[in-house]
mmCIF file of C-alpha atoms in Angstrom:
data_model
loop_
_atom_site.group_PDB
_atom_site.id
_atom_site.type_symbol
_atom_site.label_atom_id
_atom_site.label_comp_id
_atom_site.label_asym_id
_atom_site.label_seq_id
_atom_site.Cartn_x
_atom_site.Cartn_y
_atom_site.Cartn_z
ATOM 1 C CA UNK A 857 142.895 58.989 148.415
ATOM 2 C CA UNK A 858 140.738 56.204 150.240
ATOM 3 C CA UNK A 859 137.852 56.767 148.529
ATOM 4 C CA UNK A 860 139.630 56.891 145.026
ATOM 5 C CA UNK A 861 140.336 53.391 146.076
ATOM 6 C CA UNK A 862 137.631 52.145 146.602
ATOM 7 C CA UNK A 863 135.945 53.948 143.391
ATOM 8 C CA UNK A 864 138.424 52.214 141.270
ATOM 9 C CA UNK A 865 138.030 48.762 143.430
ATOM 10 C CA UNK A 866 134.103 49.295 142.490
ATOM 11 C CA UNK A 867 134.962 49.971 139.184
ATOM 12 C CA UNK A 868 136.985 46.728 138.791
ATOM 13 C CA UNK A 869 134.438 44.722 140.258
ATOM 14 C CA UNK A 870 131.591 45.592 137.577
ATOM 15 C CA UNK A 871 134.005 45.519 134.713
ATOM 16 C CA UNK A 872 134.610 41.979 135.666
ATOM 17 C CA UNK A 873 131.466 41.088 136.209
ATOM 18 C CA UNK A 874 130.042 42.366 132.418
ATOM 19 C CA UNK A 875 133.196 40.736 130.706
ATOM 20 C CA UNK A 876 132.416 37.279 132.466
ATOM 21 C CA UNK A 877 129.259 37.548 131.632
ATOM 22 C CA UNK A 878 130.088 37.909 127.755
ATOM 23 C CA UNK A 879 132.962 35.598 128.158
ATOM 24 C CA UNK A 880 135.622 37.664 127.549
ATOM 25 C CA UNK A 881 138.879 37.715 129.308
ATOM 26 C CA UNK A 882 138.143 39.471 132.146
ATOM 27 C CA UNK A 883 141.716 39.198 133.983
ATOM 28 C CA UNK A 884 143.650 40.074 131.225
ATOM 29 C CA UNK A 885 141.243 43.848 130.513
ATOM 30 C CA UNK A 886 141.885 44.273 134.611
ATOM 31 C CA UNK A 887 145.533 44.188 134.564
ATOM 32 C CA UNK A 888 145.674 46.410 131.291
ATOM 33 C CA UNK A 889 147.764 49.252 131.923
ATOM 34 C CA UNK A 890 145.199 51.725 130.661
ATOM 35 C CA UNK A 891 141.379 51.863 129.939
ATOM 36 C CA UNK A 892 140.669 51.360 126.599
ATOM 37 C CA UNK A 893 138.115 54.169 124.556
ATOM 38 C CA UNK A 894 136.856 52.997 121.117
ATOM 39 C CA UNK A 895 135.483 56.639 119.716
ATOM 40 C CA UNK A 896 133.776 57.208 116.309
ATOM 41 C CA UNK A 897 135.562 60.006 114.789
ATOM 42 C CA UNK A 898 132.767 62.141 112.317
ATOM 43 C CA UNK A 899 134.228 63.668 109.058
ATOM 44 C CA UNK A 900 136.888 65.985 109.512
ATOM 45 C CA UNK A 901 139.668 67.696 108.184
ATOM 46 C CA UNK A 902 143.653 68.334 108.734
ATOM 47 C CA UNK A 903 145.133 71.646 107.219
ATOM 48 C CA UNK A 904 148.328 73.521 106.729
ATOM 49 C CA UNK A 905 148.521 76.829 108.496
ATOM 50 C CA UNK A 906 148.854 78.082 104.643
ATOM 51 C CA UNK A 907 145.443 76.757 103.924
ATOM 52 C CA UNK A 908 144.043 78.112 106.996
ATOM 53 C CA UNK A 909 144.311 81.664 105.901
ATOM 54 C CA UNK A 910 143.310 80.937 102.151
ATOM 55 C CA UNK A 911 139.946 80.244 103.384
ATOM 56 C CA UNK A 912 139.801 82.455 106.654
ATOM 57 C CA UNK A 913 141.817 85.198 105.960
ATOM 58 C CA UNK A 914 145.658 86.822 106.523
ATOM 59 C CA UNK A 915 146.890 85.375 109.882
ATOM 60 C CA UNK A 916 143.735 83.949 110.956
ATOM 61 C CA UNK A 917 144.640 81.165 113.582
ATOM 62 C CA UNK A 918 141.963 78.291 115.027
ATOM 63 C CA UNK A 919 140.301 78.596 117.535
ATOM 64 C CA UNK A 920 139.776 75.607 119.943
ATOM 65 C CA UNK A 921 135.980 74.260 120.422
ATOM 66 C CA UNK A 922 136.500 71.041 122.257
ATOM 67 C CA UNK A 923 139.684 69.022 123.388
ATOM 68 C CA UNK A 924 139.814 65.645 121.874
ATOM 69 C CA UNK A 925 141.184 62.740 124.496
ATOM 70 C CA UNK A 926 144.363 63.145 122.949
ATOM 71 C CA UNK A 927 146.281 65.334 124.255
ATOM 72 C CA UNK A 928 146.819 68.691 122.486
ATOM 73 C CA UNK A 929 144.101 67.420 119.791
ATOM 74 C CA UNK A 930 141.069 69.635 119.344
ATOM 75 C CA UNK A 931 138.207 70.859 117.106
ATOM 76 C CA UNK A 932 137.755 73.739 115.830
ATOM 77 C CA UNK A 933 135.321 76.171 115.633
ATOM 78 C CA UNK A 934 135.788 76.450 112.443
ATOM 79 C CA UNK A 935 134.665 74.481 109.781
ATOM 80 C CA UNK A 936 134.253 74.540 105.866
ATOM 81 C CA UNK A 937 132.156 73.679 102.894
ATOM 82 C CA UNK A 938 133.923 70.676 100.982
ATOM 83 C CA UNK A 939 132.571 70.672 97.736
ATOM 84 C CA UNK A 940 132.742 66.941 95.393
ATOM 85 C CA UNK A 941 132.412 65.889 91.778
ATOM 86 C CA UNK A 942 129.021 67.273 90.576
ATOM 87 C CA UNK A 943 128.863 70.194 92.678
ATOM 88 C CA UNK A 944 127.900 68.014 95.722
ATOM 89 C CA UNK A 945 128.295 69.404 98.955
ATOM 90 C CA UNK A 946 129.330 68.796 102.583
ATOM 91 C CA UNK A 947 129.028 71.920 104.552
ATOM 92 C CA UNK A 948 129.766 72.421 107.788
ATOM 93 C CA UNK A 949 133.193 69.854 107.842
ATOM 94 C CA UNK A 950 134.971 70.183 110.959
ATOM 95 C CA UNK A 951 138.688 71.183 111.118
ATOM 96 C CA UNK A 952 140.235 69.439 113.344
ATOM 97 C CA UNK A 953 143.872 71.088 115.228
ATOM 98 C CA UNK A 954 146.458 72.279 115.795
ATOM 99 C CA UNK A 955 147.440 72.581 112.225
ATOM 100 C CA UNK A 956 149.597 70.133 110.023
ATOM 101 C CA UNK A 957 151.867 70.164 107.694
ATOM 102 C CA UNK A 958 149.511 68.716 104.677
ATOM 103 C CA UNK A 959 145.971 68.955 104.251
ATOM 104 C CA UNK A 960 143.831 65.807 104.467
ATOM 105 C CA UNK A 961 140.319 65.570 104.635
ATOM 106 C CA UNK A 962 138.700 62.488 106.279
ATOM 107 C CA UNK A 963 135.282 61.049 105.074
ATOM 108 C CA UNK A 964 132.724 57.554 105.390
ATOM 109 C CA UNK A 965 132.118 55.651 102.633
ATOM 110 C CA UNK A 966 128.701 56.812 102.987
ATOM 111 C CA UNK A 967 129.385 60.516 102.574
ATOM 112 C CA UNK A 968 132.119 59.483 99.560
ATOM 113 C CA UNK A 969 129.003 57.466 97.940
ATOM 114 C CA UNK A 970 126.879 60.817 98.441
ATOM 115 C CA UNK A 971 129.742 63.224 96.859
ATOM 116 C CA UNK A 972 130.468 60.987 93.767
ATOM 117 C CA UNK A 973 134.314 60.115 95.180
ATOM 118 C CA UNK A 974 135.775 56.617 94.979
ATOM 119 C CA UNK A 975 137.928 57.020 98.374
ATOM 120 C CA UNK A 976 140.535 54.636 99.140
ATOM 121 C CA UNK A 977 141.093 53.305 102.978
ATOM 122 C CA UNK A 978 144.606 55.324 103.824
ATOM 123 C CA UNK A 979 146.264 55.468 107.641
ATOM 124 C CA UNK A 980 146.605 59.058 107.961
ATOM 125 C CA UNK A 981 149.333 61.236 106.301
ATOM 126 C CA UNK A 982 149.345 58.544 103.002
ATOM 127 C CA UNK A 983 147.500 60.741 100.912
ATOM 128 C CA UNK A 984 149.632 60.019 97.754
ATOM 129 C CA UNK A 985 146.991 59.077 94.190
ATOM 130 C CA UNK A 986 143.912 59.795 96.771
ATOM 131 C CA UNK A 987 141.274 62.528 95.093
ATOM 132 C CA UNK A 988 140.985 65.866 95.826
ATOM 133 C CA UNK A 989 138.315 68.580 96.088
ATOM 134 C CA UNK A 990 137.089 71.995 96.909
ATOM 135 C CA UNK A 991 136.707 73.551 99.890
ATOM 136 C CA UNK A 992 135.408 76.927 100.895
ATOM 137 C CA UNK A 993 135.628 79.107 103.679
ATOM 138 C CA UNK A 994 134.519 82.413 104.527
ATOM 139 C CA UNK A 995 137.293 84.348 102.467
ATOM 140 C CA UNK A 996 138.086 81.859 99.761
ATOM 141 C CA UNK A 997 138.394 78.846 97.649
ATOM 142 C CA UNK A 998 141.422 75.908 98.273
ATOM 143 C CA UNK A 999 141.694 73.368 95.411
ATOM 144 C CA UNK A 1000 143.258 70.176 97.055
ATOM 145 C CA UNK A 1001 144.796 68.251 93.974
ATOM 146 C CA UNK A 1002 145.027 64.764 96.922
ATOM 147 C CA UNK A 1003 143.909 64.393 100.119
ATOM 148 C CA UNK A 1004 140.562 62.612 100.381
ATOM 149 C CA UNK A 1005 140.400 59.514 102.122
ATOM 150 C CA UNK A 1006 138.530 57.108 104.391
ATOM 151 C CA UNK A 1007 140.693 56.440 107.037
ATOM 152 C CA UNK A 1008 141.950 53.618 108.004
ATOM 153 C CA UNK A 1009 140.118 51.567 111.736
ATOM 154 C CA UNK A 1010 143.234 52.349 113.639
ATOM 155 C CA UNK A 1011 144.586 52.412 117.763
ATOM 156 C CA UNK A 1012 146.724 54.896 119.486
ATOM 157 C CA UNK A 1013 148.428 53.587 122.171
ATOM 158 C CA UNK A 1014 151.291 54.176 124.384
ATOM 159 C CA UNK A 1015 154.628 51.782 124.305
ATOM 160 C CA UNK A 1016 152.997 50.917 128.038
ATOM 161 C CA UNK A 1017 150.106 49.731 126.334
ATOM 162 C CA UNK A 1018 152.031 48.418 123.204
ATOM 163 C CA UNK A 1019 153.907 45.907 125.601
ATOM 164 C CA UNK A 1020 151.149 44.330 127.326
ATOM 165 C CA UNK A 1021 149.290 43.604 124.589
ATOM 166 C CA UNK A 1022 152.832 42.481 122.393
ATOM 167 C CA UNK A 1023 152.385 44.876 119.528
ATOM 168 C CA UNK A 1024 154.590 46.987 118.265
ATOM 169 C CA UNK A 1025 154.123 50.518 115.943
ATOM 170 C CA UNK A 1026 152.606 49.566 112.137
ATOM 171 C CA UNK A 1027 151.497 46.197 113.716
ATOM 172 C CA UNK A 1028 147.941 45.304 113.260
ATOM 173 C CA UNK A 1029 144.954 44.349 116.121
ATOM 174 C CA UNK A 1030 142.107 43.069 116.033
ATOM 175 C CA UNK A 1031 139.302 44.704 117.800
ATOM 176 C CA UNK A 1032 135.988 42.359 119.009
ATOM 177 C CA UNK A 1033 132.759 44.650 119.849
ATOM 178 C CA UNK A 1034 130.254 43.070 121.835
ATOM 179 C CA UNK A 1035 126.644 43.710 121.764
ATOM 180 C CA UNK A 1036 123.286 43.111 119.604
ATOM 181 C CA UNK A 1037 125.063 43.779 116.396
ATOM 182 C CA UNK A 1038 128.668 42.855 117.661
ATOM 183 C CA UNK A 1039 131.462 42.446 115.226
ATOM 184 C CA UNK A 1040 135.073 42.158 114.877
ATOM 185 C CA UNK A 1041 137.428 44.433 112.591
ATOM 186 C CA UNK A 1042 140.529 42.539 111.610
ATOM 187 C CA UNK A 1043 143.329 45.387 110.445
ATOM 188 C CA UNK A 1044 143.161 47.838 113.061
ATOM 189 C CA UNK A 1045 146.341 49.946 112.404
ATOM 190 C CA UNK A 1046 148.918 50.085 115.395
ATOM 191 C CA UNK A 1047 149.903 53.261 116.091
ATOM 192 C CA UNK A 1048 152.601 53.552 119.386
ATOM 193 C CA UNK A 1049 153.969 56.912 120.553
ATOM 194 C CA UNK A 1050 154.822 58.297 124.293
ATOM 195 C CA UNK A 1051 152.191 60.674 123.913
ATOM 196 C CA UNK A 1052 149.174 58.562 123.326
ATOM 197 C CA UNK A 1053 146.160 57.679 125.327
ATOM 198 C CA UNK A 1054 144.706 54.270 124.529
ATOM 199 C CA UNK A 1055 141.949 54.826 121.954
ATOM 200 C CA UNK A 1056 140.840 53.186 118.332
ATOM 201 C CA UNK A 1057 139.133 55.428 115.891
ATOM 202 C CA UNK A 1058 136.362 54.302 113.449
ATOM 203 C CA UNK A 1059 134.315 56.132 111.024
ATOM 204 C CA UNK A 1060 130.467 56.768 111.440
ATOM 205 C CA UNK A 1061 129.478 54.213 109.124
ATOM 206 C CA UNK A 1062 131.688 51.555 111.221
ATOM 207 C CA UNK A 1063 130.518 52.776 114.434
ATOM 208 C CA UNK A 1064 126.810 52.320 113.306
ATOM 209 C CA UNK A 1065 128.020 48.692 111.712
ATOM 210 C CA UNK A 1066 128.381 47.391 115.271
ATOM 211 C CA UNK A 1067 125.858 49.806 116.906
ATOM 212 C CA UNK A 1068 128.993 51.346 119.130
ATOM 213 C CA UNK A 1069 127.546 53.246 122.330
ATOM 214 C CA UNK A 1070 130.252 54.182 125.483
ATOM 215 C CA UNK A 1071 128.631 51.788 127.132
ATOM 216 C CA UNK A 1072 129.609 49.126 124.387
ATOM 217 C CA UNK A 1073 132.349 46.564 126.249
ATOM 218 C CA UNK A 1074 135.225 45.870 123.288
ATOM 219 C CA UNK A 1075 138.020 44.108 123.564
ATOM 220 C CA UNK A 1076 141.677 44.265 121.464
ATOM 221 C CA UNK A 1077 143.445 41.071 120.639
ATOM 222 C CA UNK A 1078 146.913 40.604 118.868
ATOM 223 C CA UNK A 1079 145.965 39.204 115.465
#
C-alpha cells in the first residue's frame, strides 16, 4: 500500500512538472478524478448477431482478440473484406464486440477518399442517409443499404468525470494536444454513462493530424 503511494506521489510530481512546463493547468489535471487516455481508434466495424452468421456461418459467435479500455469492449478475431463503389477494397476490417443491435462500419476520410464514398461525420448509432456497402466474410456476402460513417472526435466519461469538468451527456469539449504538430479539436462529442472510463476517440487520420503518441500530454476544456 506504501509503495503504491509513493508511485502515484511520483507520478503526480512529473505530470506537474511536463504540464508547467507547456503551461497548461497543471492543478486542475492533478485533482481530475480520473486519468485521461486520448486513443486513435483504426477502422472498424459494429454488427448484429444476424450479420455475424451471414458472413461466418449458423451460430458462429466472436471470439475476443484484445480487450479495449472500456470495459466489456473488445476486438475480434474476426474481421471482413468491406468492399466500396468501384469494386474497391478494404480487407482485413476489424469487428469490433460484443455485438449490436445495427451494423455500422467506421472509416477515415482517407480510406473513404480511397473507396470512392462521400462519408458524413456521425456520433455513433446515427447512421440514418449514411452509404452503405459490401462486406464479405468467409461464408457470405451482407449488403448494408446505411451504415458507413466517419465518426464523430468524441469522449467517454463517467458522471464523476462529467462533474468536474461541468459537462453534461451530448455536451461538447474541446480537446488541446500538445506537441510539435499540436492542435485543438473544437466538437468533441460528450458522451456520460456509469460505465465509462475517461477516454476520447479519434480516427487515424486525426491522430496523425496532431502526431498523437501515449506519451502526447492533452488536455480537455469545457468549450
Amino acid at each position: 500500500m506504501q509503495s503504491t503511494q509513493i508511485s502515484k506521489s511520483i507520478e503526480d510530481l512529473v505530470r506537474q512538472s511536463v504540464y508547467r512546463q507547456l503551461g497548461l493547468d497543471g492543478s486542475k489535471a492533478s485533482s481530475a478524478p480520473n486519468k485521461l487516455l486520448v486513443n486513435i481508434s483504426a477502422r472498424h466495424c459494429h454488427l448484429t448477431q444476424e450479420a455475424v452468421e451471414i458472413l461466418f456461418g449458423k451460430g458462429h459467435q466472436l471470439t475476443p482478440k484484445k480487450w479495449l479500455y472500456q470495459d466489456g469492449q473488445y476486438a475480434a478475431e474476426e474481421a471482413v473484406t468491406l468492399i466500396g463503389p468501384r469494386s474497391r477494397i478494404i480487407s482485413n476490417l476489424r469487428i469490433l464486440g460484443p455485438c449490436r443491435d445495427f451494423n455500422q462500419v467506421e472509416i477515415a476520410y482517407t480510406d473513404a477518399r480511397a473507396l470512392g464514398f462521400d462519408v458524413p461525420v456521425r456520433n455513433s448509432g446515427d447512421i440514418a442517409g449514411t452509404p452503405g456497402c459490401m462486406l464479405m466474410g468467409p461464408k457470405g456476402y451482407l449488403k448494408l443499404d446505411e451504415g458507413v460513417i466517419r465518426a464523430a472526435i468524441h469522449v467517454h466519461m463517467s458522471p464523476e468525470d462529467a462533474e468536474h469538468y461541468g459537462v453534461k451527456d451530448k455536451d461538447f469539449m474541446q480537446l488541446k494536444v500538445h506537441g510539435e504538430c499540436g492542435l485543438t479539436f473544437d466538437r468533441v462529442f460528450v458522451r456520460v454513462h456509469p460505465d465509462f472510463k475517461l477516454e476520447v476517440h479519434l480516427d487515424t487520420d486525426e491522430g496523425n493530424a496532431c502526431g498523437l503518441s501515449e506519451n502526447t500530454p492533452c488536455e480537455l476544456k469545457k468549450s
